[in-house]
PDB file of C-alpha atoms in Angstrom:
ATOM      1  CA  MET A   1       5.725 -22.340 -24.479  1.00 50.00           C
ATOM      2  CA  THR A   2       9.479 -22.165 -25.081  1.00 52.00           C
ATOM      3  CA  GLY A   3      12.067 -20.900 -27.531  1.00 55.00           C
ATOM      4  CA  PRO A   4      10.896 -18.956 -30.598  1.00 53.00           C
ATOM      5  CA  ARG A   5       7.264 -19.150 -29.486  1.00 59.00           C
ATOM      6  CA  VAL A   6       8.075 -17.218 -26.306  1.00 51.00           C
ATOM      7  CA  VAL A   7       9.906 -14.522 -28.284  1.00 48.00           C
ATOM      8  CA  LEU A   8       7.015 -14.185 -30.735  1.00 51.00           C
ATOM      9  CA  ALA A   9       4.485 -13.934 -27.903  1.00 51.00           C
ATOM     10  CA  LEU A  10       6.496 -11.254 -26.128  1.00 46.00           C
ATOM     11  CA  LEU A  11       6.890  -9.265 -29.346  1.00 47.00           C
ATOM     12  CA  ALA A  12       3.147  -9.460 -29.947  1.00 52.00           C
ATOM     13  CA  LEU A  13       2.457  -8.115 -26.463  1.00 48.00           C
ATOM     14  CA  LEU A  14       5.073  -5.374 -26.914  1.00 48.00           C
ATOM     15  CA  PHE A  15       3.559  -4.064 -30.140  1.00 51.00           C
ATOM     16  CA  ALA A  16      -0.007  -4.447 -28.904  1.00 51.00           C
ATOM     17  CA  ALA A  17       0.594  -2.523 -25.658  1.00 47.00           C
ATOM     18  CA  PRO A  18       0.554   1.024 -27.106  1.00 48.00           C
ATOM     19  CA  VAL A  19      -2.669   0.315 -28.975  1.00 45.00           C
ATOM     20  CA  MET A  20      -4.412  -1.022 -25.874  1.00 39.00           C
ATOM     21  CA  SER A  21      -3.155   1.733 -23.567  1.00 42.00           C
ATOM     22  CA  ALA A  22      -3.689   4.739 -25.875  1.00 43.00           C
ATOM     23  CA  PRO A  23      -7.303   5.392 -24.829  1.00 48.00           C
ATOM     24  CA  SER A  24      -6.216   5.592 -21.195  1.00 55.00           C
ATOM     25  CA  TYR A  25      -4.285   8.782 -21.966  1.00 60.00           C
ATOM     26  CA  ALA A  26      -7.532  10.598 -22.586  1.00 73.00           C
ATOM     27  CA  ASP A  27      -9.594   8.606 -20.079  1.00 81.00           C
ATOM     28  CA  ASP A  28      -7.263   9.423 -17.189  1.00 91.00           C
ATOM     29  CA  TYR A  29      -6.395  12.976 -18.238  1.00 97.00           C
ATOM     30  CA  PRO A  30      -6.133  15.235 -16.359  1.00 97.00           C
ATOM     31  CA  SER A  31      -5.419  13.562 -13.038  1.00 97.00           C
ATOM     32  CA  ARG A  32      -3.658  16.586 -11.526  1.00 97.00           C
ATOM     33  CA  PRO A  33      -3.523  20.366 -12.087  1.00 98.00           C
ATOM     34  CA  VAL A  34      -2.559  21.644 -15.551  1.00 98.00           C
ATOM     35  CA  LYS A  35      -0.381  24.714 -16.069  1.00 98.00           C
ATOM     36  CA  ILE A  36      -1.155  27.210 -18.849  1.00 98.00           C
ATOM     37  CA  ILE A  37       1.893  29.348 -19.591  1.00 98.00           C
ATOM     38  CA  VAL A  38       1.019  32.829 -20.836  1.00 97.00           C
ATOM     39  CA  PRO A  39       4.205  34.328 -22.337  1.00 95.00           C
ATOM     40  CA  PHE A  40       2.864  37.862 -21.813  1.00 91.00           C
ATOM     41  CA  GLY A  41       2.044  40.066 -18.848  1.00 88.00           C
ATOM     42  CA  PRO A  42      -1.218  40.094 -16.879  1.00 90.00           C
ATOM     43  CA  GLY A  43      -4.252  41.955 -18.183  1.00 86.00           C
ATOM     44  CA  GLY A  44      -3.688  41.466 -21.902  1.00 87.00           C
ATOM     45  CA  PRO A  45      -5.903  39.463 -24.285  1.00 91.00           C
ATOM     46  CA  ALA A  46      -3.902  36.226 -23.890  1.00 94.00           C
ATOM     47  CA  ASP A  47      -3.953  36.421 -20.095  1.00 95.00           C
ATOM     48  CA  VAL A  48      -7.676  37.193 -19.934  1.00 94.00           C
ATOM     49  CA  ALA A  49      -8.556  34.411 -22.382  1.00 96.00           C
ATOM     50  CA  ALA A  50      -6.333  31.867 -20.597  1.00 98.00           C
ATOM     51  CA  ARG A  51      -7.990  32.565 -17.243  1.00 97.00           C
ATOM     52  CA  LEU A  52     -11.476  32.303 -18.727  1.00 97.00           C
ATOM     53  CA  LEU A  53     -10.670  29.033 -20.497  1.00 98.00           C
ATOM     54  CA  GLY A  54      -8.885  27.685 -17.434  1.00 98.00           C
ATOM     55  CA  ASN A  55     -11.896  28.258 -15.216  1.00 97.00           C
ATOM     56  CA  ILE A  56     -14.259  26.524 -17.632  1.00 98.00           C
ATOM     57  CA  LEU A  57     -11.842  23.652 -18.355  1.00 98.00           C
ATOM     58  CA  GLN A  58     -11.582  23.066 -14.606  1.00 97.00           C
ATOM     59  CA  GLN A  59     -15.364  22.728 -14.425  1.00 96.00           C
ATOM     60  CA  SER A  60     -15.569  20.380 -17.411  1.00 95.00           C
ATOM     61  CA  LEU A  61     -12.450  18.255 -16.845  1.00 97.00           C
ATOM     62  CA  GLY A  62     -12.340  18.210 -13.039  1.00 96.00           C
ATOM     63  CA  GLN A  63      -8.825  19.542 -12.419  1.00 97.00           C
ATOM     64  CA  ALA A  64      -7.403  23.031 -11.914  1.00 98.00           C
ATOM     65  CA  PHE A  65      -5.954  24.817 -14.954  1.00 98.00           C
ATOM     66  CA  VAL A  66      -3.512  27.297 -13.434  1.00 98.00           C
ATOM     67  CA  VAL A  67      -2.309  30.315 -15.424  1.00 98.00           C
ATOM     68  CA  GLU A  68       1.342  31.269 -15.066  1.00 98.00           C
ATOM     69  CA  ASN A  69       2.543  34.529 -16.651  1.00 96.00           C
ATOM     70  CA  ARG A  70       6.087  34.187 -18.025  1.00 95.00           C
ATOM     71  CA  ALA A  71       6.532  37.469 -19.893  1.00 90.00           C
ATOM     72  CA  GLY A  72       9.711  38.745 -21.488  1.00 86.00           C
ATOM     73  CA  ALA A  73      11.679  38.968 -24.721  1.00 86.00           C
ATOM     74  CA  GLY A  74       8.582  39.461 -26.862  1.00 85.00           C
ATOM     75  CA  GLY A  75       6.999  36.190 -25.757  1.00 91.00           C
ATOM     76  CA  VAL A  76      10.174  34.137 -26.193  1.00 94.00           C
ATOM     77  CA  ILE A  77      10.828  33.342 -22.508  1.00 95.00           C
ATOM     78  CA  GLY A  78       7.449  31.735 -21.856  1.00 96.00           C
ATOM     79  CA  THR A  79       7.470  29.925 -25.189  1.00 97.00           C
ATOM     80  CA  GLN A  80      10.922  28.499 -24.438  1.00 98.00           C
ATOM     81  CA  GLU A  81       9.676  27.202 -21.096  1.00 98.00           C
ATOM     82  CA  ALA A  82       6.663  25.536 -22.695  1.00 98.00           C
ATOM     83  CA  ALA A  83       8.760  24.008 -25.478  1.00 98.00           C
ATOM     84  CA  LYS A  84      11.148  22.321 -23.031  1.00 97.00           C
ATOM     85  CA  SER A  85       8.424  21.093 -20.655  1.00 98.00           C
ATOM     86  CA  SER A  86       7.388  17.454 -20.331  1.00 98.00           C
ATOM     87  CA  ALA A  87       5.151  16.285 -23.161  1.00 98.00           C
ATOM     88  CA  ASP A  88       2.481  14.891 -20.843  1.00 97.00           C
ATOM     89  CA  GLY A  89      -0.360  17.388 -21.293  1.00 97.00           C
ATOM     90  CA  TYR A  90       0.248  19.126 -17.967  1.00 98.00           C
ATOM     91  CA  THR A  91       1.939  22.190 -19.467  1.00 98.00           C
ATOM     92  CA  LEU A  92       0.158  24.173 -22.184  1.00 98.00           C
ATOM     93  CA  LEU A  93       1.010  27.428 -23.972  1.00 98.00           C
ATOM     94  CA  MET A  94      -1.427  30.237 -24.674  1.00 98.00           C
ATOM     95  CA  MET A  95       0.103  31.783 -27.779  1.00 97.00           C
ATOM     96  CA  SER A  96      -0.704  34.384 -30.428  1.00 96.00           C
ATOM     97  CA  ASN A  97       0.595  35.682 -33.734  1.00 94.00           C
ATOM     98  CA  THR A  98       3.573  36.910 -31.697  1.00 94.00           C
ATOM     99  CA  GLN A  99       4.907  33.373 -31.894  1.00 96.00           C
ATOM    100  CA  THR A 100       4.347  33.003 -35.643  1.00 96.00           C
ATOM    101  CA  ALA A 101       5.932  36.422 -36.291  1.00 93.00           C
ATOM    102  CA  ASN A 102       8.961  35.576 -34.144  1.00 94.00           C
ATOM    103  CA  GLU A 103       9.744  32.630 -36.408  1.00 95.00           C
ATOM    104  CA  SER A 104      11.069  35.069 -39.013  1.00 92.00           C
ATOM    105  CA  LEU A 105      11.734  38.138 -36.857  1.00 90.00           C
ATOM    106  CA  LEU A 106      14.169  36.374 -34.512  1.00 91.00           C
ATOM    107  CA  PRO A 107      16.920  33.900 -35.494  1.00 92.00           C
ATOM    108  CA  LEU A 108      16.658  30.345 -34.176  1.00 94.00           C
ATOM    109  CA  VAL A 109      19.786  30.812 -32.058  1.00 93.00           C
ATOM    110  CA  GLN A 110      18.022  33.623 -30.202  1.00 92.00           C
ATOM    111  CA  ARG A 111      14.647  31.862 -29.855  1.00 93.00           C
ATOM    112  CA  LYS A 112      16.160  28.458 -28.995  1.00 94.00           C
ATOM    113  CA  TYR A 113      12.988  26.747 -30.215  1.00 97.00           C
ATOM    114  CA  ASP A 114      11.249  26.081 -33.513  1.00 98.00           C
ATOM    115  CA  LEU A 115       7.514  26.616 -33.116  1.00 98.00           C
ATOM    116  CA  MET A 116       6.271  23.842 -35.386  1.00 98.00           C
ATOM    117  CA  ARG A 117       9.005  21.392 -34.358  1.00 98.00           C
ATOM    118  CA  ASP A 118       9.002  21.855 -30.593  1.00 98.00           C
ATOM    119  CA  LEU A 119       5.287  22.469 -29.984  1.00 98.00           C
ATOM    120  CA  VAL A 120       2.096  20.901 -31.280  1.00 98.00           C
ATOM    121  CA  PRO A 121      -1.176  22.739 -32.042  1.00 98.00           C
ATOM    122  CA  ILE A 122      -4.241  22.123 -29.878  1.00 98.00           C
ATOM    123  CA  ALA A 123      -6.851  24.689 -30.918  1.00 98.00           C
ATOM    124  CA  PRO A 124      -7.315  28.373 -31.747  1.00 98.00           C
ATOM    125  CA  VAL A 125      -9.387  30.485 -29.347  1.00 98.00           C
ATOM    126  CA  ASN A 126     -10.432  33.822 -30.833  1.00 97.00           C
ATOM    127  CA  TYR A 127      -9.288  36.863 -32.766  1.00 95.00           C
ATOM    128  CA  SER A 128      -9.766  40.605 -32.288  1.00 94.00           C
ATOM    129  CA  ASP A 129      -9.337  43.660 -34.453  1.00 94.00           C
ATOM    130  CA  LEU A 130      -6.895  46.310 -33.285  1.00 97.00           C
ATOM    131  CA  VAL A 131      -7.390  50.037 -32.828  1.00 97.00           C
ATOM    132  CA  ILE A 132      -4.954  52.885 -33.531  1.00 98.00           C
ATOM    133  CA  VAL A 133      -5.039  55.417 -30.698  1.00 98.00           C
ATOM    134  CA  VAL A 134      -3.150  58.583 -29.769  1.00 98.00           C
ATOM    135  CA  HIS A 135      -2.756  60.548 -26.562  1.00 98.00           C
ATOM    136  CA  PRO A 136      -5.291  63.423 -26.387  1.00 98.00           C
ATOM    137  CA  SER A 137      -2.449  65.960 -26.559  1.00 97.00           C
ATOM    138  CA  VAL A 138      -1.547  64.847 -30.094  1.00 98.00           C
ATOM    139  CA  PRO A 139      -2.922  67.464 -32.537  1.00 97.00           C
ATOM    140  CA  ALA A 140      -4.519  64.931 -34.859  1.00 97.00           C
ATOM    141  CA  ARG A 141      -8.175  64.001 -34.804  1.00 97.00           C
ATOM    142  CA  THR A 142      -8.143  61.691 -37.833  1.00 97.00           C
ATOM    143  CA  LEU A 143      -5.766  59.080 -39.177  1.00 98.00           C
ATOM    144  CA  GLN A 144      -4.926  61.238 -42.174  1.00 97.00           C
ATOM    145  CA  GLU A 145      -4.059  64.130 -39.857  1.00 98.00           C
ATOM    146  CA  PHE A 146      -1.776  61.856 -37.824  1.00 98.00           C
ATOM    147  CA  ILE A 147      -0.033  60.629 -40.973  1.00 98.00           C
ATOM    148  CA  ALA A 148       0.470  64.238 -42.104  1.00 98.00           C
ATOM    149  CA  LEU A 149       1.819  65.146 -38.648  1.00 98.00           C
ATOM    150  CA  ALA A 150       4.251  62.225 -38.682  1.00 98.00           C
ATOM    151  CA  LYS A 151       5.467  63.119 -42.171  1.00 97.00           C
ATOM    152  CA  SER A 152       6.128  66.681 -41.024  1.00 97.00           C
ATOM    153  CA  GLN A 153       8.197  65.401 -38.055  1.00 96.00           C
ATOM    154  CA  PRO A 154      10.021  62.252 -39.208  1.00 96.00           C
ATOM    155  CA  GLY A 155      11.467  60.296 -36.290  1.00 96.00           C
ATOM    156  CA  LYS A 156       9.988  62.657 -33.699  1.00 97.00           C
ATOM    157  CA  LEU A 157       6.839  60.712 -32.728  1.00 97.00           C
ATOM    158  CA  ASN A 158       6.831  57.418 -30.809  1.00 97.00           C
ATOM    159  CA  TYR A 159       4.514  54.431 -30.712  1.00 98.00           C
ATOM    160  CA  ALA A 160       4.309  51.959 -27.855  1.00 97.00           C
ATOM    161  CA  SER A 161       4.008  48.179 -28.073  1.00 94.00           C
ATOM    162  CA  SER A 162       4.138  45.244 -25.700  1.00 88.00           C
ATOM    163  CA  GLY A 163       7.452  44.113 -27.145  1.00 87.00           C
ATOM    164  CA  GLN A 164       9.294  43.082 -30.265  1.00 85.00           C
ATOM    165  CA  GLY A 165       7.401  40.605 -32.417  1.00 86.00           C
ATOM    166  CA  THR A 166       4.052  41.138 -30.721  1.00 89.00           C
ATOM    167  CA  PRO A 167       1.001  41.783 -32.928  1.00 91.00           C
ATOM    168  CA  TYR A 168       1.063  45.427 -31.837  1.00 93.00           C
ATOM    169  CA  HIS A 169       4.686  45.832 -32.950  1.00 93.00           C
ATOM    170  CA  MET A 170       4.102  44.071 -36.257  1.00 91.00           C
ATOM    171  CA  ALA A 171       0.924  46.059 -36.874  1.00 94.00           C
ATOM    172  CA  GLY A 172       2.865  49.251 -36.137  1.00 95.00           C
ATOM    173  CA  GLU A 173       5.658  48.428 -38.559  1.00 92.00           C
ATOM    174  CA  LEU A 174       3.188  47.450 -41.265  1.00 90.00           C
ATOM    175  CA  PHE A 175       1.322  50.728 -40.668  1.00 95.00           C
ATOM    176  CA  LYS A 176       4.568  52.714 -40.955  1.00 94.00           C
ATOM    177  CA  THR A 177       5.446  50.995 -44.222  1.00 91.00           C
ATOM    178  CA  MET A 178       2.025  51.363 -45.823  1.00 93.00           C
ATOM    179  CA  ALA A 179       1.523  54.956 -44.611  1.00 95.00           C
ATOM    180  CA  GLY A 180       5.052  55.996 -45.531  1.00 95.00           C
ATOM    181  CA  ILE A 181       5.865  57.494 -42.139  1.00 96.00           C
ATOM    182  CA  ASP A 182       8.771  57.344 -39.688  1.00 96.00           C
ATOM    183  CA  VAL A 183       7.621  56.889 -36.088  1.00 97.00           C
ATOM    184  CA  VAL A 184       9.868  55.311 -33.457  1.00 97.00           C
ATOM    185  CA  HIS A 185       9.000  51.957 -31.891  1.00 96.00           C
ATOM    186  CA  VAL A 186       9.183  51.933 -28.065  1.00 97.00           C
ATOM    187  CA  PRO A 187       8.825  48.355 -26.767  1.00 94.00           C
ATOM    188  CA  TYR A 188       7.489  47.788 -23.251  1.00 92.00           C
ATOM    189  CA  ARG A 189       7.548  44.573 -21.221  1.00 85.00           C
ATOM    190  CA  ASN A 190       3.829  43.919 -21.647  1.00 84.00           C
ATOM    191  CA  SER A 191       0.697  45.450 -23.135  1.00 86.00           C
ATOM    192  CA  GLY A 192      -0.458  46.883 -19.792  1.00 88.00           C
ATOM    193  CA  GLU A 193       2.722  48.934 -19.430  1.00 92.00           C
ATOM    194  CA  ALA A 194       2.571  50.009 -23.087  1.00 94.00           C
ATOM    195  CA  ARG A 195      -1.033  51.096 -22.602  1.00 95.00           C
ATOM    196  CA  SER A 196      -0.018  53.113 -19.538  1.00 96.00           C
ATOM    197  CA  GLY A 197       2.757  54.704 -21.596  1.00 97.00           C
ATOM    198  CA  VAL A 198       0.385  56.151 -24.169  1.00 98.00           C
ATOM    199  CA  ILE A 199      -2.306  57.026 -21.605  1.00 97.00           C
ATOM    200  CA  GLY A 200       0.317  58.860 -19.567  1.00 97.00           C
ATOM    201  CA  GLY A 201       1.592  60.708 -22.630  1.00 97.00           C
ATOM    202  CA  GLN A 202       5.095  59.238 -22.607  1.00 97.00           C
ATOM    203  CA  GLU A 203       4.369  57.880 -26.095  1.00 97.00           C
ATOM    204  CA  GLN A 204       2.153  59.474 -28.704  1.00 98.00           C
ATOM    205  CA  MET A 205       0.552  56.469 -30.379  1.00 98.00           C
ATOM    206  CA  MET A 206      -0.260  52.785 -29.872  1.00 98.00           C
ATOM    207  CA  ILE A 207      -2.010  50.003 -31.755  1.00 97.00           C
ATOM    208  CA  ASP A 208      -3.829  47.778 -29.262  1.00 95.00           C
ATOM    209  CA  ALA A 209      -6.558  45.120 -29.206  1.00 93.00           C
ATOM    210  CA  VAL A 210     -10.088  46.535 -29.283  1.00 94.00           C
ATOM    211  CA  PRO A 211     -11.277  44.569 -26.179  1.00 92.00           C
ATOM    212  CA  THR A 212      -8.481  45.915 -23.963  1.00 92.00           C
ATOM    213  CA  MET A 213      -8.311  49.500 -25.267  1.00 95.00           C
ATOM    214  CA  ALA A 214     -12.060  50.199 -25.671  1.00 94.00           C
ATOM    215  CA  PRO A 215     -12.577  51.160 -21.978  1.00 95.00           C
ATOM    216  CA  ASN A 216      -9.746  53.701 -22.199  1.00 96.00           C
ATOM    217  CA  ILE A 217     -11.297  55.167 -25.341  1.00 97.00           C
ATOM    218  CA  ALA A 218     -14.644  55.457 -23.566  1.00 96.00           C
ATOM    219  CA  GLU A 219     -12.956  57.277 -20.677  1.00 97.00           C
ATOM    220  CA  LYS A 220     -11.304  59.648 -23.208  1.00 97.00           C
ATOM    221  CA  GLN A 221      -7.867  58.703 -21.935  1.00 98.00           C
ATOM    222  CA  VAL A 222      -6.874  58.169 -25.564  1.00 98.00           C
ATOM    223  CA  ARG A 223      -8.351  59.168 -28.918  1.00 98.00           C
ATOM    224  CA  ALA A 224      -9.246  56.439 -31.406  1.00 98.00           C
ATOM    225  CA  LEU A 225      -8.241  57.182 -35.002  1.00 98.00           C
ATOM    226  CA  ALA A 226      -8.989  53.918 -36.787  1.00 98.00           C
ATOM    227  CA  THR A 227      -9.616  50.193 -36.368  1.00 97.00           C
ATOM    228  CA  THR A 228      -7.737  47.559 -38.351  1.00 96.00           C
ATOM    229  CA  GLY A 229     -10.304  44.981 -39.480  1.00 93.00           C
ATOM    230  CA  LYS A 230     -12.126  44.296 -42.737  1.00 91.00           C
ATOM    231  CA  ILE A 231     -15.360  45.740 -41.338  1.00 93.00           C
ATOM    232  CA  ARG A 232     -16.090  48.334 -38.672  1.00 94.00           C
ATOM    233  CA  SER A 233     -15.883  47.145 -35.080  1.00 94.00           C
ATOM    234  CA  SER A 234     -19.201  46.453 -33.372  1.00 91.00           C
ATOM    235  CA  VAL A 235     -17.640  47.856 -30.192  1.00 94.00           C
ATOM    236  CA  LEU A 236     -16.379  51.048 -31.896  1.00 96.00           C
ATOM    237  CA  PRO A 237     -18.841  51.528 -34.769  1.00 95.00           C
ATOM    238  CA  ASP A 238     -18.128  55.257 -35.106  1.00 96.00           C
ATOM    239  CA  VAL A 239     -14.396  54.714 -35.585  1.00 97.00           C
ATOM    240  CA  PRO A 240     -13.451  54.263 -39.263  1.00 97.00           C
ATOM    241  CA  MET A 241     -11.317  51.404 -40.524  1.00 97.00           C
ATOM    242  CA  ALA A 242      -7.736  52.288 -41.414  1.00 97.00           C
ATOM    243  CA  SER A 243      -8.425  51.131 -44.957  1.00 95.00           C
ATOM    244  CA  GLU A 244     -11.124  53.802 -45.326  1.00 95.00           C
ATOM    245  CA  ALA A 245      -9.359  56.457 -43.259  1.00 94.00           C
ATOM    246  CA  GLY A 246      -6.132  56.891 -45.190  1.00 89.00           C
ATOM    247  CA  VAL A 247      -4.274  53.565 -45.559  1.00 96.00           C
ATOM    248  CA  PRO A 248      -6.047  51.451 -48.235  1.00 95.00           C
ATOM    249  CA  GLY A 249      -5.539  47.708 -47.799  1.00 93.00           C
ATOM    250  CA  TYR A 250      -4.236  47.937 -44.240  1.00 93.00           C
ATOM    251  CA  GLU A 251      -5.445  45.103 -41.996  1.00 92.00           C
ATOM    252  CA  ALA A 252      -4.162  43.618 -38.727  1.00 93.00           C
ATOM    253  CA  THR A 253      -5.575  41.418 -35.970  1.00 93.00           C
ATOM    254  CA  ILE A 254      -4.484  39.566 -32.864  1.00 94.00           C
ATOM    255  CA  TRP A 255      -5.499  35.916 -32.534  1.00 97.00           C
ATOM    256  CA  LEU A 256      -4.965  33.462 -29.682  1.00 98.00           C
ATOM    257  CA  GLY A 257      -4.505  29.708 -29.509  1.00 98.00           C
ATOM    258  CA  LEU A 258      -3.272  26.803 -27.419  1.00 98.00           C
ATOM    259  CA  MET A 259      -0.250  24.593 -28.049  1.00 98.00           C
ATOM    260  CA  ALA A 260       1.531  21.858 -26.085  1.00 98.00           C
ATOM    261  CA  PRO A 261       5.076  20.464 -26.088  1.00 98.00           C
ATOM    262  CA  ALA A 262       5.808  18.243 -29.100  1.00 98.00           C
ATOM    263  CA  GLY A 263       5.240  14.592 -28.280  1.00 98.00           C
ATOM    264  CA  THR A 264       2.165  15.198 -26.138  1.00 98.00           C
ATOM    265  CA  PRO A 265      -0.049  12.116 -26.708  1.00 97.00           C
ATOM    266  CA  LYS A 266      -2.549  12.641 -29.495  1.00 97.00           C
ATOM    267  CA  PRO A 267      -5.537  11.485 -27.391  1.00 97.00           C
ATOM    268  CA  ILE A 268      -4.791  14.300 -24.927  1.00 98.00           C
ATOM    269  CA  ILE A 269      -4.496  16.848 -27.752  1.00 98.00           C
ATOM    270  CA  GLU A 270      -7.822  15.672 -29.155  1.00 98.00           C
ATOM    271  CA  LYS A 271      -9.519  15.767 -25.743  1.00 98.00           C
ATOM    272  CA  LEU A 272      -8.332  19.334 -25.169  1.00 98.00           C
ATOM    273  CA  ASN A 273      -9.327  20.332 -28.705  1.00 98.00           C
ATOM    274  CA  THR A 274     -12.844  19.010 -28.154  1.00 98.00           C
ATOM    275  CA  ALA A 275     -13.110  20.803 -24.812  1.00 98.00           C
ATOM    276  CA  VAL A 276     -11.841  24.152 -26.158  1.00 98.00           C
ATOM    277  CA  ASN A 277     -14.060  23.999 -29.243  1.00 98.00           C
ATOM    278  CA  ALA A 278     -17.056  23.354 -26.996  1.00 98.00           C
ATOM    279  CA  ILE A 279     -16.174  26.403 -24.882  1.00 98.00           C
ATOM    280  CA  VAL A 280     -15.759  28.848 -27.778  1.00 98.00           C
ATOM    281  CA  LYS A 281     -19.133  27.777 -29.203  1.00 97.00           C
ATOM    282  CA  ARG A 282     -21.038  28.319 -25.947  1.00 97.00           C
ATOM    283  CA  PRO A 283     -23.698  31.025 -26.441  1.00 97.00           C
ATOM    284  CA  ASP A 284     -22.640  32.882 -23.276  1.00 97.00           C
ATOM    285  CA  ILE A 285     -18.981  32.942 -24.380  1.00 97.00           C
ATOM    286  CA  VAL A 286     -19.884  34.038 -27.914  1.00 96.00           C
ATOM    287  CA  ARG A 287     -22.069  36.791 -26.462  1.00 95.00           C
ATOM    288  CA  LEU A 288     -19.334  37.928 -24.037  1.00 95.00           C
ATOM    289  CA  TRP A 289     -16.646  38.059 -26.718  1.00 94.00           C
ATOM    290  CA  THR A 290     -18.941  39.781 -29.200  1.00 92.00           C
ATOM    291  CA  GLN A 291     -19.558  42.514 -26.650  1.00 92.00           C
ATOM    292  CA  GLN A 292     -15.793  42.877 -26.248  1.00 90.00           C
ATOM    293  CA  GLY A 293     -15.013  42.835 -29.970  1.00 91.00           C
ATOM    294  CA  ALA A 294     -13.550  39.308 -30.136  1.00 93.00           C
ATOM    295  CA  VAL A 295     -14.593  36.558 -32.550  1.00 94.00           C
ATOM    296  CA  PRO A 296     -14.429  32.843 -31.573  1.00 97.00           C
ATOM    297  CA  MET A 297     -12.282  30.495 -33.676  1.00 97.00           C
ATOM    298  CA  SER A 298     -12.856  26.742 -33.965  1.00 98.00           C
ATOM    299  CA  MET A 299     -10.588  24.242 -35.757  1.00 98.00           C
ATOM    300  CA  SER A 300      -9.306  20.694 -35.491  1.00 98.00           C
ATOM    301  CA  PRO A 301      -5.638  20.274 -34.475  1.00 98.00           C
ATOM    302  CA  GLU A 302      -4.801  19.555 -38.120  1.00 98.00           C
ATOM    303  CA  GLU A 303      -6.616  22.674 -39.338  1.00 98.00           C
ATOM    304  CA  PHE A 304      -4.898  24.790 -36.696  1.00 98.00           C
ATOM    305  CA  ASP A 305      -1.547  23.333 -37.774  1.00 98.00           C
ATOM    306  CA  ARG A 306      -2.165  24.544 -41.352  1.00 98.00           C
ATOM    307  CA  PHE A 307      -3.335  27.931 -40.049  1.00 97.00           C
ATOM    308  CA  LEU A 308      -0.121  28.370 -38.047  1.00 98.00           C
ATOM    309  CA  ARG A 309       2.132  27.414 -40.963  1.00 97.00           C
ATOM    310  CA  GLU A 310       0.326  29.857 -43.246  1.00 95.00           C
ATOM    311  CA  ASP A 311       0.603  32.611 -40.627  1.00 94.00           C
ATOM    312  CA  ILE A 312       4.356  32.028 -40.329  1.00 95.00           C
ATOM    313  CA  VAL A 313       4.680  32.580 -44.087  1.00 93.00           C
ATOM    314  CA  LYS A 314       2.443  35.663 -43.924  1.00 88.00           C
ATOM    315  CA  TRP A 315       4.557  37.356 -41.251  1.00 88.00           C
ATOM    316  CA  ALA A 316       7.789  36.372 -42.985  1.00 90.00           C
ATOM    317  CA  ASP A 317       6.554  38.380 -45.971  1.00 84.00           C
ATOM    318  CA  VAL A 318       5.662  41.326 -43.711  1.00 81.00           C
ATOM    319  CA  VAL A 319       9.090  41.269 -41.999  1.00 84.00           C
ATOM    320  CA  LYS A 320      10.744  41.594 -45.411  1.00 82.00           C
ATOM    321  CA  LYS A 321       8.969  44.930 -45.883  1.00 73.00           C
ATOM    322  CA  PHE A 322      10.706  46.668 -43.020  1.00 69.00           C
ATOM    323  CA  GLU A 323      14.130  46.713 -41.469  1.00 57.00           C
ATOM    324  CA  LYS A 324      14.560  44.566 -38.384  1.00 49.00           C
ATOM    325  CA  PRO A 325      14.959  46.646 -35.195  1.00 48.00           C
TER     326      PRO A 325
END
């Protein structure tokens, strides 16, 4: 075979190669340990969920899934690291609505990444309602009493969060706007430190995830005033919803999901999606999360992509309602 025939044969092999090799991406993956970047501190919902998923993924896929906490700048530092990592499936990002809120809360020059350009969705994990708590020294036993107290002392009360752009910060700002109060945002480096701040009495109020704050409520280290879901929490059934306790229409949650650097081969994304969806549907996992106040989420990568884009728009609308810090 010579001349044009050789060129045609080589071109045919060139264009056929990706089609023939594509299945091997998923067949061979993972062949070494996988890193899950958690852009928040240890002990929070994202960290706990990442470690649980990592342990089960290791059992099902045969390689270690190692969690690495890269907290800072309201989730930006860890997200930046994930976005610039190799698109080979060996670096994943455990993210939340912090990342979708940051798309409008922080300018691109400060983030240095565009969520939907530089990362690709894998699968959602779960969502949890939040709970509004105060330190026991605060003279308010109901949400309405707290709102009245805050209105009588504008700018004198503080609320803690795990950082700018986190679900707790956004929920706090939305609460301030809808309740018509002026309380001062005090950002901490992570949710554990913020929780310690309100338990220790340095801050008066915090909005935190039900699964992580429920033990502190049970120990009476804080007083629960309201939850933030559409229905009462199964974990805190005696605590009223904010919408029925003084702020009609108020609703806020924290959800978690997995993403990978843009360009990660689709067969790997699909393999991970299948594995994560299988985990969140396991009866023992559903039972565990239900006991903690978390609800499993299951979507295809395409469905999760639409979910993320809609959430970005949602938080952009919320950001418009309050002045950026």
